[in-house]
mmCIF file of C-alpha atoms in Angstrom:
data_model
loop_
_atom_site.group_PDB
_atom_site.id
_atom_site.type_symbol
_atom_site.label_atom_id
_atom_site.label_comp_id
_atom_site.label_asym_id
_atom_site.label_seq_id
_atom_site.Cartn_x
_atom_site.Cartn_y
_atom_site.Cartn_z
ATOM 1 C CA UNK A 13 -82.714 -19.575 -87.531
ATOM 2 C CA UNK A 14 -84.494 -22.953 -87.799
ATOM 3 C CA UNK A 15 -86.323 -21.850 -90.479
ATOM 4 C CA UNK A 16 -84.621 -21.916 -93.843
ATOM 5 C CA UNK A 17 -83.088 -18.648 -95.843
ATOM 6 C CA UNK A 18 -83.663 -18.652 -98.900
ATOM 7 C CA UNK A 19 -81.258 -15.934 -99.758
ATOM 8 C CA UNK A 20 -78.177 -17.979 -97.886
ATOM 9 C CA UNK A 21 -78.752 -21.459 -99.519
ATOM 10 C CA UNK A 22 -77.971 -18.951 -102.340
ATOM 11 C CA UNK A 23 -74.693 -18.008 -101.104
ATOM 12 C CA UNK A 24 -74.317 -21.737 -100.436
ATOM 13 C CA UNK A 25 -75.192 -23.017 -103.895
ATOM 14 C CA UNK A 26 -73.020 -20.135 -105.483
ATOM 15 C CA UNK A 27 -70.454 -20.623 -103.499
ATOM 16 C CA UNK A 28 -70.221 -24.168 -104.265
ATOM 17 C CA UNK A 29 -70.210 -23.493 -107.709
ATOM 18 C CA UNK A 30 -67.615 -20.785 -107.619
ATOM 19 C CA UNK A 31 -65.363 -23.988 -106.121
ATOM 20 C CA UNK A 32 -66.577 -25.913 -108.734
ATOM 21 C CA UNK A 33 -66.487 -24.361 -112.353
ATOM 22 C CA UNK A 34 -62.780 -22.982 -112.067
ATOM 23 C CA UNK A 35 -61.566 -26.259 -111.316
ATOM 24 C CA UNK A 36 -63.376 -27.885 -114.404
ATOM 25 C CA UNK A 37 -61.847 -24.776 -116.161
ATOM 26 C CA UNK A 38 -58.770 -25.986 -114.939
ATOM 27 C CA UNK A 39 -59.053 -29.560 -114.964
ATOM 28 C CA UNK A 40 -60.117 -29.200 -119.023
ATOM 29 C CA UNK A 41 -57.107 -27.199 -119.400
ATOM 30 C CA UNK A 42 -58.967 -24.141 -121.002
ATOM 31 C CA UNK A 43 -57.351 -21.282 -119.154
ATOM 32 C CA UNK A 44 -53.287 -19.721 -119.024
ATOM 33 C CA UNK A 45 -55.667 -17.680 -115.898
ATOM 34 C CA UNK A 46 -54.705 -20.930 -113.277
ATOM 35 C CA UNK A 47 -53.807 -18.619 -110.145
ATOM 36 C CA UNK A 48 -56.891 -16.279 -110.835
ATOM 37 C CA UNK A 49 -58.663 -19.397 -110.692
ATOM 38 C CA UNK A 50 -57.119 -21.025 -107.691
ATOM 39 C CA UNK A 51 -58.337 -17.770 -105.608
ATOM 40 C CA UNK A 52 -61.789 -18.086 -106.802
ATOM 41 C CA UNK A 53 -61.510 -21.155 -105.326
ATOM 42 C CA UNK A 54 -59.747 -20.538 -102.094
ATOM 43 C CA UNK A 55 -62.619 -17.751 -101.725
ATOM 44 C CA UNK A 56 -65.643 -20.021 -102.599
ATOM 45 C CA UNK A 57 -64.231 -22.273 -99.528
ATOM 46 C CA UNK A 58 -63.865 -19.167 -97.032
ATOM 47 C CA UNK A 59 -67.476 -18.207 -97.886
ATOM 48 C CA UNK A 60 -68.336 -22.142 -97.014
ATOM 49 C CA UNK A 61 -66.638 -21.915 -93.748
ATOM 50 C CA UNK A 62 -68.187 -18.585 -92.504
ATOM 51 C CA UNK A 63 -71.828 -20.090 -93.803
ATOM 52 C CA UNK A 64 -71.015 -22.955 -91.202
ATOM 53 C CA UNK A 65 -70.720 -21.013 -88.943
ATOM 54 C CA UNK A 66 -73.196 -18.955 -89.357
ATOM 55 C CA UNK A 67 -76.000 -21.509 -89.344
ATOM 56 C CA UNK A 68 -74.306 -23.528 -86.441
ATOM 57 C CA UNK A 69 -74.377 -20.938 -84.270
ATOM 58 C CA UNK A 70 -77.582 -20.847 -82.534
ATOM 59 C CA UNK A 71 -77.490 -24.307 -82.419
ATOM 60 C CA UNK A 72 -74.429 -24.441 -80.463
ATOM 61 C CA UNK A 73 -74.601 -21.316 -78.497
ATOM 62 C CA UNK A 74 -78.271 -22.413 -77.282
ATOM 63 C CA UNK A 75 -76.461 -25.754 -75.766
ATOM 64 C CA UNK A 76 -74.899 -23.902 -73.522
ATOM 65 C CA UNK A 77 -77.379 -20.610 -73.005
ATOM 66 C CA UNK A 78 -80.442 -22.899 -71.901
ATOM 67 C CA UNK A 79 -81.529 -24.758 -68.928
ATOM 68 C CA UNK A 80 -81.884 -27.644 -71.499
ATOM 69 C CA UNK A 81 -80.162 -30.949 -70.665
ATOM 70 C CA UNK A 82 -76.272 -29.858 -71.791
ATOM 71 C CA UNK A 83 -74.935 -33.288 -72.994
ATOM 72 C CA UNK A 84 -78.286 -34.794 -74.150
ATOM 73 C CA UNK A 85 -78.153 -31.748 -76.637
ATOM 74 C CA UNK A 86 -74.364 -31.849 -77.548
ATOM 75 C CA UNK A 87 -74.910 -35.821 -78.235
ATOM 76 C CA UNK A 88 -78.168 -34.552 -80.784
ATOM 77 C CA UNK A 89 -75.657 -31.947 -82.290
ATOM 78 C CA UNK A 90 -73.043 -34.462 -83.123
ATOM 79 C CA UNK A 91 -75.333 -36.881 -84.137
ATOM 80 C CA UNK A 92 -77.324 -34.403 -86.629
ATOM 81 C CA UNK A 93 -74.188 -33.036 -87.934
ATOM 82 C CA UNK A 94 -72.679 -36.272 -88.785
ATOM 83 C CA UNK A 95 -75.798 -37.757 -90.249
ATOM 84 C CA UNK A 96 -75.582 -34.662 -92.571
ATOM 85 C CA UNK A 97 -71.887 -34.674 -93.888
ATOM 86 C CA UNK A 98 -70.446 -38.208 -93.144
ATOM 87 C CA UNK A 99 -72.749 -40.683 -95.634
ATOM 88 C CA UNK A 100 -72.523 -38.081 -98.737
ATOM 89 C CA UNK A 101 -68.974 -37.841 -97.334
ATOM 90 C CA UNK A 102 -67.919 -41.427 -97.167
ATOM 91 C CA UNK A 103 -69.156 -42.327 -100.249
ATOM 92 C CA UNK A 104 -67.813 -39.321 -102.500
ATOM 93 C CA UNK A 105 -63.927 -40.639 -100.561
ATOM 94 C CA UNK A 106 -64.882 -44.146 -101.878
ATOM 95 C CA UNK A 107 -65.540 -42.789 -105.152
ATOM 96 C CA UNK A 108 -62.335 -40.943 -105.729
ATOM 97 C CA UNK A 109 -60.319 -43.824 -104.245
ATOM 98 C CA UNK A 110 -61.925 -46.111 -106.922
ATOM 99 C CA UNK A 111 -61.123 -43.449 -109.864
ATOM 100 C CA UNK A 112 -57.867 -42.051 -108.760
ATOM 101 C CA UNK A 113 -56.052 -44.883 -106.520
ATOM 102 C CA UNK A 114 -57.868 -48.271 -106.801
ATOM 103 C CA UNK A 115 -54.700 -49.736 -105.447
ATOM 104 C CA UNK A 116 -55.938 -48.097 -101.887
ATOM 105 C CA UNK A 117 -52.796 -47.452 -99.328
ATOM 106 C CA UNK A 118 -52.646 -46.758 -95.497
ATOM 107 C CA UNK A 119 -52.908 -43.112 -96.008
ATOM 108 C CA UNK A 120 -56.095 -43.562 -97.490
ATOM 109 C CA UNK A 121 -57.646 -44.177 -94.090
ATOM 110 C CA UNK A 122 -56.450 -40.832 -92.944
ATOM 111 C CA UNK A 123 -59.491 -39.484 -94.919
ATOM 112 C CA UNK A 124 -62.389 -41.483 -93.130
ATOM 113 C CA UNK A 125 -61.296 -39.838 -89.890
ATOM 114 C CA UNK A 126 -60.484 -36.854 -90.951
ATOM 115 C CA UNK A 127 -56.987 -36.955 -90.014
ATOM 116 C CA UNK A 128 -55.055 -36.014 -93.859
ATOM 117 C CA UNK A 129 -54.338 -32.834 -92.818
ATOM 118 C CA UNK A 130 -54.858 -32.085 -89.168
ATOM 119 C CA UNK A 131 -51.375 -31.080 -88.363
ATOM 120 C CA UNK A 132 -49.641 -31.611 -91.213
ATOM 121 C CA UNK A 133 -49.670 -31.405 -94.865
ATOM 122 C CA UNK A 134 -52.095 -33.611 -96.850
ATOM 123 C CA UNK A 135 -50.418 -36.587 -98.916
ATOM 124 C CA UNK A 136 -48.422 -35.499 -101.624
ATOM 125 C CA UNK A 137 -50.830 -37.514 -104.094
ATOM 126 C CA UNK A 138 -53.462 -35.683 -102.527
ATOM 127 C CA UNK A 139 -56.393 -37.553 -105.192
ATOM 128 C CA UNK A 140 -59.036 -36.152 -102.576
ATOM 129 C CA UNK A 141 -58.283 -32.575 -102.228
ATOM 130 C CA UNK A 142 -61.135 -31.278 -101.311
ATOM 131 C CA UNK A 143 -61.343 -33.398 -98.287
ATOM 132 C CA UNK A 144 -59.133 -30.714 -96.664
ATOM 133 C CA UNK A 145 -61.951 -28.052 -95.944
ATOM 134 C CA UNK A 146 -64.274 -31.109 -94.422
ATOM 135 C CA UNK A 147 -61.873 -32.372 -92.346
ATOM 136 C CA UNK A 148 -61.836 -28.891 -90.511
ATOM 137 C CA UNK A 149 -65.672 -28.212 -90.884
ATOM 138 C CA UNK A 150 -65.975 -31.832 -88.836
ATOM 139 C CA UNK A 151 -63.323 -31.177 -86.146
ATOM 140 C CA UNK A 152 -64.441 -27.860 -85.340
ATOM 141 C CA UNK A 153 -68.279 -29.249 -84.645
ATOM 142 C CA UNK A 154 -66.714 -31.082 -82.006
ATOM 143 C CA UNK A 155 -64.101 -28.621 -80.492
ATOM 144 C CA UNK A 156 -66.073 -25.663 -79.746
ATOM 145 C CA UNK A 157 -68.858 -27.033 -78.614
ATOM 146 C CA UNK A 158 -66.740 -28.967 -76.046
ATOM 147 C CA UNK A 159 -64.674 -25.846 -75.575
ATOM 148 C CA UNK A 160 -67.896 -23.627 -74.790
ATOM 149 C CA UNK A 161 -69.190 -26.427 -72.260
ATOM 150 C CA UNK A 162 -66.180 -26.286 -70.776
ATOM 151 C CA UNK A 163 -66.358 -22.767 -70.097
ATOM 152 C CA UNK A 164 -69.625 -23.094 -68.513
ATOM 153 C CA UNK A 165 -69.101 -25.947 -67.115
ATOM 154 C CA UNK A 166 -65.429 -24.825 -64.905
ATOM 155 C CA UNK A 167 -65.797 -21.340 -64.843
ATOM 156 C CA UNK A 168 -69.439 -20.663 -63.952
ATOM 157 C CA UNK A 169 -70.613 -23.670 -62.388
ATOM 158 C CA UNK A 170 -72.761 -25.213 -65.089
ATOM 159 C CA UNK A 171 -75.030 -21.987 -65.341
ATOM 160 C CA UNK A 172 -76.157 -21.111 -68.621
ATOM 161 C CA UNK A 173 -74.252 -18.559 -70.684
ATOM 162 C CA UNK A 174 -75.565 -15.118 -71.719
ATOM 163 C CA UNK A 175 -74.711 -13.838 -74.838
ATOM 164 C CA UNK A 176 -71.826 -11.395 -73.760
ATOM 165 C CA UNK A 177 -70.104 -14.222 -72.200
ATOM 166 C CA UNK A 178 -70.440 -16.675 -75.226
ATOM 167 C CA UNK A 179 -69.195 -13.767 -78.028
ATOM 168 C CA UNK A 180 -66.156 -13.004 -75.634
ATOM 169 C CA UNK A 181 -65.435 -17.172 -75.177
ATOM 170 C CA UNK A 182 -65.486 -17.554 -78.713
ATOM 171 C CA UNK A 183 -63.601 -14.031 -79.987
ATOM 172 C CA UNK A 184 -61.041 -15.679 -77.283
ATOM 173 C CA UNK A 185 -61.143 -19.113 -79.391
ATOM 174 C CA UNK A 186 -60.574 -17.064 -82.571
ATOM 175 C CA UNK A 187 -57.861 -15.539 -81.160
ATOM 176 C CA UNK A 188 -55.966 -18.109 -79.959
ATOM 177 C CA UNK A 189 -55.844 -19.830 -83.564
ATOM 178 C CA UNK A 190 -54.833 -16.588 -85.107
ATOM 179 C CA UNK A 191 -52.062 -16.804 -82.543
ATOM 180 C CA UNK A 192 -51.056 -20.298 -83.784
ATOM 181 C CA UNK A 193 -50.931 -18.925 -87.372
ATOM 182 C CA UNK A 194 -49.096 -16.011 -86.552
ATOM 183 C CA UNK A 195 -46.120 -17.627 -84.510
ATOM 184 C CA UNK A 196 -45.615 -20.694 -87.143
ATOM 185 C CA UNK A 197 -42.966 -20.290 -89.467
ATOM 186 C CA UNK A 198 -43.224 -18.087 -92.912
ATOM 187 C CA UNK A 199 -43.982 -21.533 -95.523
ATOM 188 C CA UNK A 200 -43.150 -19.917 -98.441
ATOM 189 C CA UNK A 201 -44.221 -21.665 -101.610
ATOM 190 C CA UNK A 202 -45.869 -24.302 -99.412
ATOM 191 C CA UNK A 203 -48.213 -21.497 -97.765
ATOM 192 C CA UNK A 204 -51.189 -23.682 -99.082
ATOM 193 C CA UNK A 205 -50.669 -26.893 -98.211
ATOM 194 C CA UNK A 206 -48.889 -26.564 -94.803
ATOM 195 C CA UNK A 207 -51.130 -23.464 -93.380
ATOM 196 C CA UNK A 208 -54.054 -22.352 -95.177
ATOM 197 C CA UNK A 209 -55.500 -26.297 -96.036
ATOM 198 C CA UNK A 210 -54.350 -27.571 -91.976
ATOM 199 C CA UNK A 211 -57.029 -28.360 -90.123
ATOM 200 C CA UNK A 212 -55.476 -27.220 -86.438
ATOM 201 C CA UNK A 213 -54.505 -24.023 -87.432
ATOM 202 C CA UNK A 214 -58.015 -22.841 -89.268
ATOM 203 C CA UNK A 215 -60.755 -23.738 -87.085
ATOM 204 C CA UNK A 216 -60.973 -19.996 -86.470
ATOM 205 C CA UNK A 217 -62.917 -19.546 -90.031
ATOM 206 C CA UNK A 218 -65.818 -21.161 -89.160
ATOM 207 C CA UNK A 219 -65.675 -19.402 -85.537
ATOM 208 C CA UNK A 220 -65.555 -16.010 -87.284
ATOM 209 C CA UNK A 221 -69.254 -17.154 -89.154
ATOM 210 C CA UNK A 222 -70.545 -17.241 -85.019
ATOM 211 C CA UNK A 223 -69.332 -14.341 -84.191
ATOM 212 C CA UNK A 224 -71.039 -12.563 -86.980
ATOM 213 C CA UNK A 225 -74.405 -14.681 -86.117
ATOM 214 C CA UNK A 226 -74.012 -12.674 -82.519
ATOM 215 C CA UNK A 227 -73.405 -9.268 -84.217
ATOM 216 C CA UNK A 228 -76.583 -10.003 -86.307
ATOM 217 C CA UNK A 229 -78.756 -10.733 -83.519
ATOM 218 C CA UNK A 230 -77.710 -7.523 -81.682
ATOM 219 C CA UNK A 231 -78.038 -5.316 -85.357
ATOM 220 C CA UNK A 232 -74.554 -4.531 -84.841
ATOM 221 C CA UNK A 233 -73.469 -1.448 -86.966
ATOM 222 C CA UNK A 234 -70.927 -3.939 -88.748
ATOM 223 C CA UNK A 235 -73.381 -6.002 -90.353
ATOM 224 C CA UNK A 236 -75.722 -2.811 -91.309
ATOM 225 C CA UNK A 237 -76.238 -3.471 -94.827
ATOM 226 C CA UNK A 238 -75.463 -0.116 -96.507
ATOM 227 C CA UNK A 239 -72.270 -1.087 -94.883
ATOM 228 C CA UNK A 240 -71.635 -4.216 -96.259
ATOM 229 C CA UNK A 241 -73.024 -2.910 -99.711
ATOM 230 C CA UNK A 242 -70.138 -0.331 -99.438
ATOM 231 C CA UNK A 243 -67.325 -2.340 -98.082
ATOM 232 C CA UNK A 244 -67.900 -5.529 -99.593
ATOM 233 C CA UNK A 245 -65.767 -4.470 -103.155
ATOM 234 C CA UNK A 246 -63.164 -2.775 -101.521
ATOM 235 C CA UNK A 247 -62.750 -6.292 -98.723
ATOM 236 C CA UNK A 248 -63.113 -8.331 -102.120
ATOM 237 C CA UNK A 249 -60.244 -6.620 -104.109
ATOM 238 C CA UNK A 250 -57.801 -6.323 -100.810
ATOM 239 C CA UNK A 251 -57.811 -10.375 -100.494
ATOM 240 C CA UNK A 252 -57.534 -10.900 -104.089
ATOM 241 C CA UNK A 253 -54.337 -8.908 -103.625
ATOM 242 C CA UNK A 254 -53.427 -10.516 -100.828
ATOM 243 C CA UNK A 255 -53.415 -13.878 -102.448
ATOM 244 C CA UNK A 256 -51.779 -12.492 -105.858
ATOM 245 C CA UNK A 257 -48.312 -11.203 -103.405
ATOM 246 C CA UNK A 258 -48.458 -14.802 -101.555
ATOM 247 C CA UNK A 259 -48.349 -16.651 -104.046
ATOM 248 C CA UNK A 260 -45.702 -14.629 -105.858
ATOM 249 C CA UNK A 261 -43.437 -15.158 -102.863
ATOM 250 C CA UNK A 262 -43.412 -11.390 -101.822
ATOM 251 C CA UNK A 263 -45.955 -10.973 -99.095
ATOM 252 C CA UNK A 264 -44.186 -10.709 -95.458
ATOM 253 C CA UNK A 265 -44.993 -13.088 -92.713
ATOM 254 C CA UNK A 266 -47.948 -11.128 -91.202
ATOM 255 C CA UNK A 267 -49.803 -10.352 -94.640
ATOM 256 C CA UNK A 268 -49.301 -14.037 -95.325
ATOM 257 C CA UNK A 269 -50.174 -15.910 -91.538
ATOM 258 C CA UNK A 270 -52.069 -13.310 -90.285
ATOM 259 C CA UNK A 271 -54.086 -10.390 -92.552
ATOM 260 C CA UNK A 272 -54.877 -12.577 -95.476
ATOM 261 C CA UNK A 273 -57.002 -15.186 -93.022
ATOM 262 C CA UNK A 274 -58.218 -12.333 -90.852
ATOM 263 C CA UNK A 275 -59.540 -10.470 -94.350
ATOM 264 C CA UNK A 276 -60.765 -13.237 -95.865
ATOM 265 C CA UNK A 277 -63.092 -14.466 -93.212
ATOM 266 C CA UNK A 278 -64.325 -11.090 -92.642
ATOM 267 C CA UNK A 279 -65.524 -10.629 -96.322
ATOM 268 C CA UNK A 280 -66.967 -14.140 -95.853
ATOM 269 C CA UNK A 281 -68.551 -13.221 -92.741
ATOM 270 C CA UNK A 282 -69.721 -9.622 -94.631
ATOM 271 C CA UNK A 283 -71.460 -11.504 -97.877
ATOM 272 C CA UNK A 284 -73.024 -14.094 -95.458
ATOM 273 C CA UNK A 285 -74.721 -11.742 -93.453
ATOM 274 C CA UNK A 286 -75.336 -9.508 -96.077
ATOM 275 C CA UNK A 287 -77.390 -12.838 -97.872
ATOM 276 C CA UNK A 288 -79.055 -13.289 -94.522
ATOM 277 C CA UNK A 289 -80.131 -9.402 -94.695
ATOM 278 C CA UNK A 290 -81.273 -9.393 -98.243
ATOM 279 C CA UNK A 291 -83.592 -12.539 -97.635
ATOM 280 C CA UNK A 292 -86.455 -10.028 -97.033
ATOM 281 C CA UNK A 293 -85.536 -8.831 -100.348
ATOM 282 C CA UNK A 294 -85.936 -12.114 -101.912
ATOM 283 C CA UNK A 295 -88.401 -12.244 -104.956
ATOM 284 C CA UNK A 296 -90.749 -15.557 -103.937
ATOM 285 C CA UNK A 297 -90.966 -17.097 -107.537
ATOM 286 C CA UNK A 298 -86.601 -17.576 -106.787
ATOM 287 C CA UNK A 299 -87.397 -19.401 -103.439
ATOM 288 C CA UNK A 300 -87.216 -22.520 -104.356
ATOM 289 C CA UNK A 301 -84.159 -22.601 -106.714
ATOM 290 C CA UNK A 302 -82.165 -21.022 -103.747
ATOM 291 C CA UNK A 303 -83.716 -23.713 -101.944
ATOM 292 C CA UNK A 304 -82.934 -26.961 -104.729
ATOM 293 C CA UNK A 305 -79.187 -24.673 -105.126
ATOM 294 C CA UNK A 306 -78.431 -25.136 -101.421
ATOM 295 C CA UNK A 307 -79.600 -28.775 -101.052
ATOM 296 C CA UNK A 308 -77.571 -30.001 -103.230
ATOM 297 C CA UNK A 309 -74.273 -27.494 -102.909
ATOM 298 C CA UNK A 310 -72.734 -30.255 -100.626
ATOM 299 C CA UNK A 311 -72.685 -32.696 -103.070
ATOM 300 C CA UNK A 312 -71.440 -30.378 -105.583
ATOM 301 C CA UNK A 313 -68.441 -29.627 -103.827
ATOM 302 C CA UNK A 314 -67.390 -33.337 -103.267
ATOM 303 C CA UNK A 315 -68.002 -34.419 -107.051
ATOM 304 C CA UNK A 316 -67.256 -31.981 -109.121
ATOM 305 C CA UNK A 317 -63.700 -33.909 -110.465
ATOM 306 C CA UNK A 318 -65.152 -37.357 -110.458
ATOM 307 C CA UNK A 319 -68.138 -35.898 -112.653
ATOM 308 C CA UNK A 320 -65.193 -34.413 -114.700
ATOM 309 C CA UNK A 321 -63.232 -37.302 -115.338
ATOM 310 C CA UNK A 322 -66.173 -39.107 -116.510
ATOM 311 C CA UNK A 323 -66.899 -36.346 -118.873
ATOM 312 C CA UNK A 324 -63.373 -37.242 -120.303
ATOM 313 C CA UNK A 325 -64.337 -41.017 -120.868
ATOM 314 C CA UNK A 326 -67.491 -40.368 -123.366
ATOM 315 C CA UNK A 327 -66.332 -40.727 -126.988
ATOM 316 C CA UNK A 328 -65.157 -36.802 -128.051
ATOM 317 C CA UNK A 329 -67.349 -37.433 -130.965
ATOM 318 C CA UNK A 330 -70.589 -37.655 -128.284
ATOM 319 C CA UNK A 331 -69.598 -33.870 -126.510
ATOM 320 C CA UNK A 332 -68.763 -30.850 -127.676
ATOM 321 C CA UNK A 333 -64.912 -29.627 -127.426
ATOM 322 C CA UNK A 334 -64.162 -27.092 -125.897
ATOM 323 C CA UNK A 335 -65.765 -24.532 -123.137
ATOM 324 C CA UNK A 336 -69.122 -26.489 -123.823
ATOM 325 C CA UNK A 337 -66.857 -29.593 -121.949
ATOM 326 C CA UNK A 338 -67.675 -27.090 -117.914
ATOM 327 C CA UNK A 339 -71.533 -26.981 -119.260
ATOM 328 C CA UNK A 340 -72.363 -30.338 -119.950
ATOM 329 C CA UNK A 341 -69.861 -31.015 -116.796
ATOM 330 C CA UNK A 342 -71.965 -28.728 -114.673
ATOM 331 C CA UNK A 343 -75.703 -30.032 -116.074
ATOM 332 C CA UNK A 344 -74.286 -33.942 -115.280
ATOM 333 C CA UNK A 345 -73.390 -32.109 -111.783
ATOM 334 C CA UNK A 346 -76.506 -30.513 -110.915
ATOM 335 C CA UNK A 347 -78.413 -34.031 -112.203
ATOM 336 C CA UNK A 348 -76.010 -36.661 -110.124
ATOM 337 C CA UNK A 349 -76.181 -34.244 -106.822
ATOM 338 C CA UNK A 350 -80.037 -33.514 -107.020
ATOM 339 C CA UNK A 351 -80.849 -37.407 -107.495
ATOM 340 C CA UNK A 352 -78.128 -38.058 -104.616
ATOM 341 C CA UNK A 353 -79.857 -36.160 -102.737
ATOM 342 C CA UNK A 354 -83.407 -37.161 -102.888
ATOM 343 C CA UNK A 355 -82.352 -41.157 -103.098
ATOM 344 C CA UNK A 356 -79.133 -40.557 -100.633
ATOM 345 C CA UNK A 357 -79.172 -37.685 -98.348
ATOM 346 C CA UNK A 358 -82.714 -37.273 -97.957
ATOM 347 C CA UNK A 359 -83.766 -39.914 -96.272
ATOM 348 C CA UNK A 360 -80.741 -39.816 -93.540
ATOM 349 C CA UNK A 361 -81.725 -36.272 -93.081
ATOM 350 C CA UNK A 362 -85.350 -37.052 -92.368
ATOM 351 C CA UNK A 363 -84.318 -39.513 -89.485
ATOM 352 C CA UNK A 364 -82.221 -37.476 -87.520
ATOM 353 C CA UNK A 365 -82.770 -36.949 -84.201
ATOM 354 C CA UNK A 366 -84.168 -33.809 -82.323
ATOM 355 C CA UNK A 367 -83.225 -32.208 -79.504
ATOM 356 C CA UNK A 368 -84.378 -32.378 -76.374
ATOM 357 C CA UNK A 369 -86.467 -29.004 -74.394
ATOM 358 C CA UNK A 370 -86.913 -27.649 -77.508
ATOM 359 C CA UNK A 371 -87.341 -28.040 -81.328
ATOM 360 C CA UNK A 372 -84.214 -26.156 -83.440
ATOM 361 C CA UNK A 373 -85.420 -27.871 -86.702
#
């Protein structure tokens, strides 16, 4: 897994712009098709969290499954991880402060440590929504990890995991969160904001992307792809439904805290390793445009409105009207993240530390 796959920074950069391009639909007002939209959305993020996982996996599982130095490792993990999402992070927050609340207020500091919506619903002038799906993705690089060291660590005497041990730890972490969803009370209208976007009750989405890592390594019958070919449609059109009775107030407590979040990350989970299947399948010549699409997917996500807002300030008489307003929004896009990324990102990512005992890239 320390090599990269070509066919999941793919998935990555799609998924990225499947977040991105409804909500420039949305934000230039050129659909009556807002729900529709708002799913595509919700789904694009779902794929991000199960890709997390997914890549994290042997990275944390091999913390605890080695005779490498425990600590020294989890310290590299942290480290690497927040050299990776914190600077592109901290800087896209500044940004939308600047455009949307220049004034600043207390709240605002809720965002730089994560803390907007970890048990609670974001701020009602919420002018950094998408903050709400980093906020978990941060929190749950430090949970399980801890979690998992503490399993070694009390119950087995600081001997190294097998692999049986750490899928039945983490199914047990999953578990327990789909227990917190399924005990809190039905939210109604507010389903979104004070379930499906808190951090403490969906660190079990990125979990589910580590499971599915485990079932790939033991070419598990679930992730055969003939199978996922097959049931990937039918999983797709099951959580669109899902989402359309939620939000018209008539799903029932468990489709709405329960099956919707337990569907959605296993199509996630399917189409990731699916992408991580069909990699072999890969023509070379696309290589490296899944490559360039997955580099800069991060930065996508976290300035797609700020890149749309400034699309609103050129003169009207510079732009075409219309539809053309999401292309020329998307090409400024791809051009802002890519030169982010090679003046920004880049050279934080070069300096990151490695890990000690071995070399996971």
């Amino acid at each position: 897994m320390s090599e990269r796959n070509a066919s999941l920074d793919f998935l990555r950069f799609a998924a990225a712009m499947i977040v991105a391009v409804p909500h420039l639909i949305i934000f230039f007002r050129l659909s009556d098709h807002a729900v529709d939209l708002e799913i595509m959305t919700s789904m694009g993020v779902e794929v991000f969290f199960a890709l997390s996982g997914f890549v994290l996996a042997p990275l944390i599982f091999r913390i605890v499954t080695t005779h490498d130095p425990v600590y020294e490792n989890t310290r590299v993990f942290f480290i690497r991880r927040w050299m990776r999402t914190l600077p592109l992070f901290f800087f896209s927050a500044v940004l939308h402060f600047v455009i949307f609340d220049p004034d600043w207020n207390l709240h605002a500091f809720s965002y730089f440590l994560f803390l907007q919506n970890f048990a609670w619903s974001a701020p009602s002038y919420d002018y950094f929504s998408v903050s709400w799906s980093l906020a978990i993705e941060e929190w749950f690089y430090v949970v399980l990890p801890l979690y998992l060291i503490a399993c070694r660590r009390y119950i087995h005497k600081n001997r190294p995991l097998n692999e049986n041990r750490v899928f039945i730890y983490t199914a047990a972490f999953v578990l327990v969160f789909i227990g917190l969803k399924a005990v809190y009370p039905s939210t109604g209208e507010e389903w979104g904001a004070e379930l499906r976007r808190v951090t403490v009750f969906r660190l079990d989405a990125i979990a589910f992307g580590g499971l599915t890592y485990l079932l790939v390594q033991r070419r598990s019958v679930l992730v055969n792809p003939a199978v996922l070919a097959i049931s990937l449609p039918l999983q797709a059109w099951l959580v669109y439904l899902l989402y359309v009775r939620i939000l018209s107030g008539e799903a029932t407590h468990f489709e709405a805290n329960v099956l919707v979040f337990i569907l959605s990350a296993t199509f996630s989970c399917a189409l990731v390793a699916f992408a991580h299947v069909a990699d072999r399948w890969m023509p070379a010549v696309s290589q490296p445009a899944s490559l360039w699409g997955g580099r800069i997917s991060y930065g996508i996500y976290l300035f797609h409105i700020p890149i749309g807002v400034m699309i609103t300030i050129v003169p009207a008489d510079l732009l075409p009207g219309g539809s053309w307003q999401v292309v020329v929004a998307v090409l400024a896009l791809w051009i802002f993240t890519a030169v982010i990324y090679q003046v920004f990102e880049r050279p934080i990512l070069i300096n990151r530390p490695i890990y000690v005992g071995r070399d996971l890239g």
